[in-house]
XYZ file of C-alpha atoms in Angstrom:
670
model
C 122.220 13.872 210.357
C 123.520 11.396 207.773
C 121.560 10.002 204.867
C 121.705 6.529 206.353
C 119.732 7.508 209.426
C 116.049 6.635 209.124
C 113.981 8.383 211.762
C 110.779 6.806 212.944
C 107.430 8.261 211.970
C 105.399 9.959 214.685
C 103.139 7.681 216.622
C 99.913 9.292 215.404
C 100.698 8.980 211.662
C 98.336 6.826 209.560
C 100.583 4.489 207.589
C 97.769 2.521 205.902
C 98.015 4.630 202.739
C 101.800 4.584 202.502
C 103.186 2.433 199.696
C 106.013 0.293 201.132
C 109.279 0.368 199.233
C 112.942 1.282 199.436
C 115.373 3.621 197.712
C 116.721 2.098 194.496
C 120.373 2.532 193.664
C 121.376 1.305 190.162
C 124.161 -1.262 189.998
C 126.251 0.798 187.685
C 126.306 3.622 190.215
C 127.206 1.451 193.216
C 130.918 1.592 192.592
C 133.090 3.566 194.845
C 134.696 5.398 191.953
C 131.423 7.000 190.830
C 130.919 10.302 192.519
C 128.905 12.410 190.027
C 125.621 11.519 191.711
C 125.421 11.126 195.441
C 123.944 7.806 196.622
C 120.263 7.997 197.425
C 119.554 11.120 195.282
C 116.718 10.762 192.748
C 117.660 11.930 189.228
C 114.585 13.337 187.334
C 114.162 12.470 183.631
C 112.082 14.807 181.346
C 109.720 13.163 178.928
C 110.718 13.586 175.279
C 108.401 14.023 172.283
C 108.578 11.665 169.373
C 110.819 12.625 166.472
C 107.829 13.328 164.153
C 106.343 15.714 166.701
C 109.651 17.527 166.984
C 109.906 17.854 163.211
C 106.357 19.259 162.978
C 106.999 21.829 165.718
C 110.191 22.982 164.025
C 108.354 23.355 160.712
C 105.671 25.453 162.392
C 108.309 27.655 163.975
C 110.045 28.110 160.629
C 106.730 28.903 158.960
C 105.794 31.400 161.705
C 109.156 33.089 161.570
C 109.077 33.198 157.773
C 105.519 34.619 157.719
C 106.416 37.236 160.285
C 109.495 38.190 158.313
C 107.454 38.485 155.109
C 104.850 40.577 156.887
C 107.447 42.844 158.384
C 109.199 43.164 155.036
C 105.940 44.128 153.345
C 105.186 46.636 156.089
C 108.705 48.071 155.881
C 108.438 48.320 152.096
C 105.063 50.131 152.206
C 106.310 52.534 154.876
C 109.528 53.139 152.974
C 107.672 53.681 149.707
C 105.370 56.200 151.352
C 108.254 58.057 152.986
C 110.272 57.947 149.750
C 107.295 59.438 147.890
C 107.182 62.286 150.399
C 110.900 62.868 149.969
C 110.573 62.747 146.194
C 107.729 65.259 146.145
C 109.615 67.614 148.441
C 112.701 67.193 146.257
C 111.093 68.002 142.909
C 109.032 70.883 144.393
C 112.059 72.326 146.283
C 110.122 72.499 149.547
C 113.339 72.372 151.529
C 114.531 75.561 149.838
C 111.167 77.234 150.467
C 111.454 76.454 154.178
C 114.923 77.963 154.293
C 113.641 81.090 152.525
C 110.658 81.282 154.872
C 108.143 81.035 152.035
C 108.017 82.794 148.661
C 107.105 86.373 149.590
C 108.798 88.118 146.652
C 109.686 87.559 143.030
C 113.327 86.774 143.841
C 112.284 83.864 146.063
C 110.103 82.433 143.313
C 112.949 82.681 140.797
C 115.316 80.815 143.137
C 112.809 78.021 143.738
C 112.031 77.765 140.024
C 115.735 77.451 139.159
C 116.258 74.712 141.757
C 113.223 72.801 140.465
C 114.498 72.891 136.897
C 117.966 71.802 138.034
C 116.556 68.846 139.967
C 114.367 67.697 137.082
C 117.431 67.785 134.824
C 119.342 65.670 137.353
C 116.514 63.136 137.523
C 116.486 62.945 133.731
C 120.211 62.273 133.570
C 119.961 59.697 136.381
C 117.145 57.861 134.602
C 119.118 57.817 131.371
C 122.231 56.552 133.143
C 120.268 53.730 134.827
C 118.802 52.656 131.503
C 122.300 52.707 129.974
C 123.717 50.515 132.740
C 120.898 47.997 132.294
C 121.556 47.899 128.570
C 125.305 47.383 129.162
C 124.571 44.526 131.591
C 122.335 42.804 129.068
C 125.017 43.142 126.380
C 127.660 41.645 128.747
C 125.449 38.613 129.467
C 124.964 37.972 125.776
C 128.578 38.648 124.849
C 130.457 36.872 127.624
C 128.029 34.519 129.429
C 126.898 32.615 126.374
C 123.267 33.666 126.730
C 121.074 34.549 123.769
C 119.419 37.902 123.265
C 115.893 36.468 123.375
C 116.078 34.479 126.627
C 116.213 35.695 130.247
C 119.344 37.738 129.608
C 117.369 40.952 128.939
C 115.353 40.541 132.159
C 118.251 40.049 134.555
C 119.675 43.661 134.697
C 116.348 45.473 135.285
C 115.327 42.767 137.770
C 118.554 43.298 139.690
C 118.034 47.085 139.630
C 114.468 46.653 140.911
C 115.652 44.290 143.662
C 118.272 46.807 144.804
C 115.659 49.589 144.813
C 113.148 47.430 146.731
C 115.792 46.442 149.278
C 116.776 50.087 149.752
C 113.147 51.176 150.162
C 112.515 48.329 152.616
C 115.580 49.224 154.643
C 114.481 52.875 154.748
C 110.983 51.808 155.796
C 112.450 49.769 158.690
C 114.430 52.868 159.705
C 111.282 55.021 159.566
C 109.274 52.579 161.727
C 112.032 52.469 164.323
C 112.141 56.298 164.401
C 108.448 57.319 164.429
C 109.121 60.715 166.029
C 111.166 61.922 163.059
C 109.434 62.911 159.842
C 110.880 61.696 156.525
C 112.095 65.152 155.553
C 113.735 65.993 158.841
C 117.504 66.155 158.769
C 118.867 68.234 161.613
C 116.728 67.247 164.554
C 117.503 63.537 164.342
C 121.195 64.315 164.913
C 120.514 66.967 167.536
C 121.610 66.447 171.105
C 118.417 66.198 173.192
C 120.276 67.376 176.293
C 121.531 70.548 174.570
C 119.950 73.997 174.796
C 121.375 75.100 171.454
C 118.599 76.444 169.162
C 117.757 74.888 165.823
C 115.683 76.191 162.849
C 111.919 76.077 162.930
C 111.838 74.546 159.446
C 113.023 71.158 160.730
C 110.097 70.871 163.152
C 107.378 68.532 161.963
C 105.333 68.102 165.131
C 104.016 70.340 167.914
C 106.439 68.779 170.378
C 109.422 69.680 168.241
C 108.126 73.255 167.852
C 107.802 73.552 171.621
C 111.379 72.328 172.063
C 112.565 74.729 169.348
C 110.932 77.746 171.034
C 112.064 76.700 174.505
C 115.683 76.414 173.384
C 115.650 79.748 171.545
C 114.204 81.606 174.542
C 116.629 79.897 176.941
C 119.529 80.804 174.660
C 118.541 84.487 175.041
C 118.309 84.187 178.821
C 114.501 84.019 178.985
C 113.250 81.323 181.348
C 109.823 79.771 180.867
C 107.405 77.813 182.993
C 105.621 76.277 180.035
C 105.745 76.317 176.250
C 102.768 74.859 174.397
C 102.162 74.828 170.637
C 98.595 75.931 169.880
C 98.718 75.035 166.212
C 99.931 75.815 162.709
C 97.806 78.213 160.660
C 99.251 77.747 157.191
C 101.781 80.581 157.338
C 102.577 80.854 161.030
C 102.890 78.823 164.230
C 101.063 79.986 167.346
C 102.719 79.109 170.675
C 101.462 79.755 174.187
C 104.283 80.742 176.564
C 104.292 81.346 180.316
C 107.403 83.265 181.341
C 109.454 82.746 184.475
C 111.268 85.769 185.839
C 111.018 87.661 182.515
C 108.694 90.191 180.925
C 107.053 90.475 177.502
C 109.244 93.524 176.938
C 112.366 91.403 177.284
C 111.040 88.962 174.707
C 110.218 91.870 172.410
C 113.760 93.222 172.821
C 115.318 90.017 171.436
C 112.872 89.417 168.587
C 115.555 89.992 165.982
C 117.774 87.332 167.591
C 114.797 84.981 167.767
C 114.218 85.478 164.040
C 117.758 84.219 163.489
C 117.386 81.252 165.833
C 114.167 80.182 164.108
C 115.651 81.079 160.688
C 112.426 82.798 159.611
C 111.981 86.073 157.771
C 113.049 89.308 159.436
C 110.182 90.539 161.588
C 108.617 87.084 161.698
C 108.613 86.736 165.507
C 105.477 88.449 166.855
C 104.391 88.651 170.495
C 100.912 89.114 171.931
C 100.950 89.717 175.716
C 97.963 88.814 177.849
C 96.700 91.987 179.605
C 95.170 89.850 182.358
C 98.345 87.826 183.106
C 101.649 89.672 182.858
C 103.751 86.491 182.500
C 101.586 85.041 179.744
C 102.254 85.745 176.055
C 101.411 84.188 172.720
C 104.226 83.920 170.189
C 103.444 83.878 166.480
C 106.250 82.684 164.235
C 105.519 83.783 160.680
C 107.031 81.492 158.049
C 105.415 83.144 155.007
C 103.017 85.883 153.943
C 99.740 85.182 155.790
C 97.863 87.320 153.262
C 99.149 85.922 149.964
C 95.972 83.887 149.523
C 93.601 86.819 150.003
C 91.113 86.968 147.115
C 90.904 90.074 144.983
C 88.160 92.351 146.364
C 85.175 93.343 144.262
C 84.014 96.933 143.983
C 80.583 97.901 145.248
C 77.571 99.067 143.291
C 76.883 102.830 143.217
C 75.157 104.201 146.320
C 74.699 100.683 147.722
C 76.432 101.108 151.101
C 75.744 102.930 154.354
C 78.383 104.393 156.659
C 76.474 103.156 159.712
C 77.093 99.526 158.691
C 80.290 97.468 158.880
C 82.239 97.020 155.648
C 85.186 94.770 154.864
C 88.602 96.306 154.266
C 90.825 93.239 154.463
C 91.723 90.387 156.803
C 93.492 89.709 160.068
C 96.400 87.265 160.114
C 94.251 84.850 162.131
C 91.745 84.680 159.258
C 89.052 86.916 160.751
C 87.750 89.744 158.519
C 88.778 93.369 159.008
C 85.352 95.027 159.240
C 84.995 98.707 160.118
C 82.036 101.038 160.659
C 82.993 104.346 159.063
C 80.571 106.563 160.962
C 82.430 108.474 163.669
C 85.908 107.355 162.600
C 88.729 109.869 162.388
C 91.619 107.958 160.914
C 95.397 108.384 161.023
C 97.549 106.353 158.600
C 101.333 106.318 159.103
C 103.767 104.500 156.840
C 107.073 105.077 155.104
C 107.342 105.298 151.336
C 106.368 101.964 149.800
C 104.213 100.866 152.742
C 100.987 101.172 150.634
C 99.326 104.143 152.304
C 97.740 105.473 149.114
C 97.396 102.331 147.003
C 96.310 100.256 149.994
C 94.597 101.920 152.942
C 93.394 105.198 151.392
C 92.208 103.474 148.207
C 90.221 100.940 150.250
C 88.636 103.707 152.320
C 87.803 105.823 149.267
C 86.261 102.857 147.440
C 83.817 102.234 150.272
C 83.079 105.900 151.028
C 82.248 106.732 147.403
C 79.881 103.745 147.302
C 77.860 104.997 150.301
C 74.569 106.745 149.596
C 74.948 108.948 152.675
C 78.591 110.028 152.455
C 80.764 112.184 150.239
C 84.530 112.562 150.113
C 86.949 115.399 149.503
C 90.472 114.327 148.582
C 93.563 116.523 149.061
C 97.288 116.096 148.451
C 99.645 119.077 148.750
C 102.611 117.538 146.895
C 101.640 114.383 144.963
C 98.799 113.141 142.788
C 96.871 111.444 145.585
C 93.794 109.408 144.637
C 93.182 110.906 141.217
C 91.627 107.622 140.061
C 88.532 108.571 142.078
C 87.988 111.836 140.220
C 84.329 111.820 139.271
C 83.143 110.057 142.406
C 84.507 112.659 144.830
C 82.454 115.700 145.849
C 84.928 118.058 144.175
C 87.770 117.576 141.677
C 91.175 116.582 143.097
C 92.591 119.293 145.356
C 96.304 119.793 144.776
C 98.903 122.163 146.164
C 99.266 123.703 149.605
C 97.129 126.774 148.786
C 94.183 124.790 147.449
C 94.356 122.371 150.391
C 94.418 125.276 152.823
C 91.394 126.865 151.116
C 89.328 123.707 151.260
C 90.283 122.934 154.840
C 89.043 126.416 155.693
C 85.761 125.623 153.897
C 85.375 122.387 155.830
C 85.999 124.117 159.153
C 83.258 126.616 158.284
C 80.948 123.730 157.371
C 81.685 122.027 160.694
C 80.815 125.220 162.536
C 77.686 125.808 160.444
C 76.468 122.271 160.953
C 76.343 122.850 164.692
C 73.473 125.264 164.011
C 71.800 123.015 161.454
C 72.073 119.971 163.723
C 70.369 121.740 166.594
C 67.687 123.214 164.353
C 66.852 119.806 162.910
C 66.903 118.132 166.346
C 69.425 115.499 165.255
C 70.734 114.945 168.760
C 74.343 114.961 169.901
C 75.869 114.007 166.542
C 75.057 114.528 162.898
C 72.702 111.974 161.338
C 73.933 111.165 157.851
C 71.292 110.809 155.115
C 71.249 111.008 151.339
C 70.122 114.626 151.548
C 72.593 115.545 154.302
C 75.570 113.196 153.841
C 78.564 112.810 156.089
C 81.765 114.359 154.753
C 85.112 112.546 154.738
C 88.184 114.708 154.197
C 91.127 112.595 152.985
C 94.493 114.352 153.254
C 97.479 112.439 151.896
C 101.046 113.559 152.734
C 99.710 115.537 155.667
C 103.163 116.667 156.772
C 103.525 118.800 153.613
C 100.562 121.038 154.479
C 101.391 124.652 155.239
C 101.428 125.667 158.916
C 98.049 127.336 158.386
C 96.731 124.184 156.699
C 97.836 122.051 159.651
C 96.118 124.419 162.079
C 92.895 124.185 160.078
C 93.125 120.379 159.933
C 93.610 120.178 163.689
C 90.617 122.450 164.217
C 88.556 120.275 161.874
C 89.675 117.177 163.770
C 88.377 118.661 167.010
C 85.093 120.020 165.595
C 84.191 117.433 163.009
C 82.736 114.514 164.924
C 79.518 116.186 166.064
C 79.094 117.765 162.644
C 79.465 114.583 160.633
C 82.783 115.644 159.068
C 85.469 113.002 159.540
C 89.137 113.786 158.716
C 91.518 111.104 157.434
C 95.224 111.959 157.502
C 98.082 109.977 155.980
C 101.796 110.680 156.274
C 105.250 109.186 156.574
C 105.821 110.162 160.215
C 103.779 111.346 163.170
C 106.076 113.665 165.138
C 104.605 116.877 166.508
C 106.893 118.842 164.185
C 105.494 116.988 161.191
C 101.842 117.159 162.258
C 101.846 120.610 163.790
C 100.818 119.339 167.233
C 100.733 116.142 169.287
C 97.353 115.062 167.923
C 98.020 111.412 167.049
C 95.968 110.220 170.022
C 93.014 112.386 168.924
C 92.193 109.992 166.073
C 89.759 107.196 166.849
C 91.487 104.730 164.491
C 95.271 104.566 164.158
C 96.874 102.525 161.394
C 100.614 101.918 161.170
C 102.102 100.231 158.143
C 105.882 99.833 157.799
C 107.030 102.756 159.959
C 109.824 104.228 162.012
C 110.496 103.109 165.583
C 110.084 106.669 166.911
C 106.499 106.869 165.657
C 105.236 103.815 167.555
C 105.083 105.597 170.910
C 103.564 108.741 169.356
C 100.766 106.919 167.529
C 100.023 103.863 169.680
C 101.088 105.217 173.066
C 103.825 104.647 175.621
C 104.965 101.023 175.892
C 103.173 99.915 172.707
C 106.320 98.319 171.258
C 106.821 96.199 174.379
C 103.226 95.043 173.976
C 103.984 93.672 170.527
C 103.136 96.583 168.214
C 106.200 96.535 165.966
C 105.460 98.201 162.601
C 109.144 99.153 162.506
C 109.890 95.489 161.704
C 107.659 95.516 158.617
C 109.521 95.911 155.324
C 108.051 98.269 152.674
C 107.832 97.348 149.019
C 110.909 97.744 146.857
C 108.955 97.771 143.588
C 105.809 96.253 142.104
C 107.345 92.776 141.987
C 109.071 92.814 145.388
C 106.219 93.831 147.685
C 107.653 92.532 150.972
C 105.234 93.594 153.750
C 103.466 96.384 151.835
C 99.781 96.547 152.741
C 100.307 94.928 156.164
C 99.668 96.997 159.272
C 99.001 97.162 162.975
C 95.742 98.828 164.014
C 94.423 100.351 167.220
C 90.848 101.474 167.508
C 87.403 100.396 168.707
C 87.618 96.651 169.333
C 91.139 96.486 167.869
C 93.674 96.449 170.676
C 95.791 93.335 170.004
C 99.168 93.395 168.216
C 97.973 91.395 165.234
C 98.882 91.962 161.609
C 96.113 93.124 159.285
C 96.296 92.903 155.504
C 94.389 95.491 153.452
C 92.481 94.748 150.265
C 94.367 95.343 147.036
C 91.983 96.832 144.476
C 92.754 96.631 140.799
C 93.178 100.010 139.081
C 90.971 99.052 136.126
C 88.160 97.934 138.442
C 88.366 101.239 140.349
C 88.173 103.218 137.112
C 85.072 101.343 135.992
C 83.454 101.756 139.414
C 84.090 105.517 139.366
C 82.474 105.809 135.931
C 79.423 103.879 137.145
C 79.114 106.002 140.261
C 79.404 109.257 138.343
C 76.651 108.154 135.930
C 74.391 107.042 138.786
C 74.855 110.374 140.576
C 76.492 111.051 143.882
C 75.203 113.021 146.885
C 76.662 116.467 147.419
C 77.018 119.131 150.109
C 73.584 119.866 151.505
C 72.251 123.391 151.081
C 71.663 123.815 154.789
C 75.360 123.293 155.457
C 76.477 125.578 152.647
C 74.078 128.285 153.721
C 75.053 128.058 157.380
C 78.739 128.184 156.416
C 78.254 131.102 154.025
C 79.385 128.931 151.112
C 76.338 128.859 148.875
C 78.540 130.055 146.032
C 80.072 126.558 145.983
C 76.745 125.180 144.732
C 77.609 126.523 141.277
C 80.346 123.932 141.062
C 77.926 121.113 141.689
C 77.042 120.744 138.021
C 80.420 119.161 137.405
C 79.654 116.497 139.978
C 76.469 115.207 138.315
C 72.853 115.251 139.595
C 72.333 116.964 142.949
C 69.598 115.636 145.263
C 69.281 118.994 147.063
C 67.759 119.597 150.484
C 63.983 119.473 150.999
C 64.174 121.248 154.316
C 63.608 124.474 152.413
C 60.303 123.020 151.156
C 59.134 122.420 154.712
C 60.228 125.936 155.690
C 58.371 127.447 152.691
C 55.224 125.542 153.672
C 55.556 126.868 157.232
C 55.946 130.461 155.948
C 52.845 130.187 153.748
C 50.875 128.585 156.573
C 51.779 131.442 158.905
C 50.744 133.974 156.269
C 47.622 131.927 155.507
C 48.233 132.049 151.759
C 48.191 129.347 149.115
C 50.190 131.270 146.522
C 53.380 133.266 146.885
C 55.885 135.011 144.632
C 59.650 134.287 144.926
C 60.529 137.734 146.291
C 58.257 137.681 149.360
C 59.086 133.994 149.893
C 62.812 134.791 150.103
C 62.152 137.598 152.590
C 59.889 135.380 154.711
C 62.467 132.587 154.796
C 65.175 135.065 155.865
C 62.917 136.197 158.722
C 62.207 132.570 159.674
C 65.876 131.512 159.837
C 68.367 134.352 159.346
C 71.378 132.055 159.896
C 70.287 129.745 157.116
C 68.475 132.008 154.660
C 69.778 135.476 155.521
C 71.999 135.659 152.414
C 69.657 133.749 150.112
C 68.956 135.705 146.932
C 65.830 135.314 144.798
C 67.861 133.680 142.031
C 69.392 131.185 144.481
C 65.912 130.481 145.876
C 64.540 129.687 142.424
C 67.503 127.436 141.635
C 67.271 125.640 144.951
C 63.556 124.947 144.652
C 64.037 123.748 141.106
C 66.724 121.304 142.190
C 64.671 119.808 145.014
C 61.782 119.043 142.675
C 59.460 122.029 143.070
C 60.304 123.184 139.569
C 60.294 126.657 138.066
C 57.774 129.301 139.175
C 54.365 128.940 137.486
C 51.565 131.472 136.838
C 49.640 131.863 140.093
C 46.935 134.350 139.114
C 46.519 137.990 140.076
C 48.264 138.730 143.387
C 49.990 141.646 145.108
C 48.537 144.069 142.524
C 50.185 142.137 139.672
C 48.442 140.453 136.779
C 49.085 136.712 136.825
C 52.768 136.789 138.001
C 54.847 133.628 138.407
C 55.320 132.005 141.821
C 54.687 128.874 143.893
C 51.519 127.107 144.950
C 51.085 125.501 148.353
C 49.672 122.301 146.840
C 52.844 121.817 144.776
C 55.031 122.212 147.857
C 53.003 119.901 150.101
C 53.158 117.182 147.437
C 56.916 116.895 148.056
C 56.857 116.289 151.823
């Protein structure tokens, strides 16, 4: 249909509202040579604003753009200044070097960091001086060659230009920081890393949980360990904690490549720790140690004399997760294994001895067949330091006899299944350092004591450098209720902690012993298995000061310490040891003999009795306990428990006013 054809309207259309008209074709477009607009086509014309309106709109646009630019510039400058301040602080404090070193865990690390700090401060000093010199040279050039005077704006131009350059640089860096919010100011490697690569990168460059997760995922994948999920649980000051669900791998496989993982993460040797979930075999928790988690432990304070009780929990240090290491000493038989420099004596044994000698119901006997042991506690121990294989063997024999004798005493006193420690009948802790150097006979006696001691309230503590059956005399490592492994040999892990312990994360072989007093490395850190302690976590032991220990021992000796109870000595046939008690200070004695003397006098229906018939009556009452008791020992024993010396008791047994004991004096003590 052509444009010239005008069809009629339908018959039913209402044309009353139609405005009559016709298509207008301008004259200048009616020529045949004009073909840019087809005839009959309406050309629309947009309305145009007045010139003043256009000028106002343009000004508003310019103002808006300028304001936005100023706002952005200010924001970029503030962000850049903040990020530059972070970089500057990290630079002058050498934090980047500390991250590479994995923290300052020894004196050598501190020296390196201190040298770098001094070097950087010197550089900043030279740079500041050079900048000031350049500004001064610029001012001189303006005065010399530009015809400016020294007192006008010439002296302001160079520093203003320097400040403008610095502000522009800071602003540019702030714009870069805003456009890269996922990258921290101090990060260098990760921003250039290929996100599609599986190549590991150091943990030190990670500044967010997401980057840590990627770092761990790549390192595990690089070692052929697939994962279903990797989730960062948090950073605890000195270590990251990451939750990992394995895919087609085992915790043992992760444990086997821990040394390679240390290298991938670029953390200290032994810094990759695993903690498998016993309820889910594919679930583990990784702990990546970047520094010493115990370097902020406060110095412990010694306890007041006779202020503690072995039935209560006492603090011996701290777990790496921040929880306290609290132990109840009653019933514990303890094995401590660690190579030379691991802090067996100066760490674990010293902590144990400090608490034991502060308990009112415990005494300690300390033995060392080859070294000087815990001599600093001489005066607070039950007997002087026991040195040499012969002396150790003799005292172990005495303790075995006491353990056997206490079986009788315990039953007679109706204590129940185990010995009840009191001030009058204290528990006995036998500390044996360098256990492996005991004679074969000494080892046999120690093993016998280990098996008899619990019910008798005698608790052995053994410390040594290895735990093989040859070294210990028998495979008894699992007989101890608390096992402590400091820096140790690989072969001892299975013996002490059990089969498969290393695969479960117990890796004391990766701890590094101290080199000297300045380079402590991992000395004093340990893995522990015992009641309520079954996770492969690191535990740091308290580090007592030698001077504080010496003062505490003096205070405890002056206050008086408990000693072997007479019942035990009598039952063991060791009453002759009581003569050595004078060197240990005041002896509380055992008032059981008072109750037995009262019972003897009640049976005989007498209110006065001489020492000789009293000794005979006591021997008849309890031959096991008093069978070897002489009259002189009876007098001494009653004097020590508070009865005092025999007094005149009037005519009795055909004698004129002999000395003896009155029932009223005895009953006043019970």
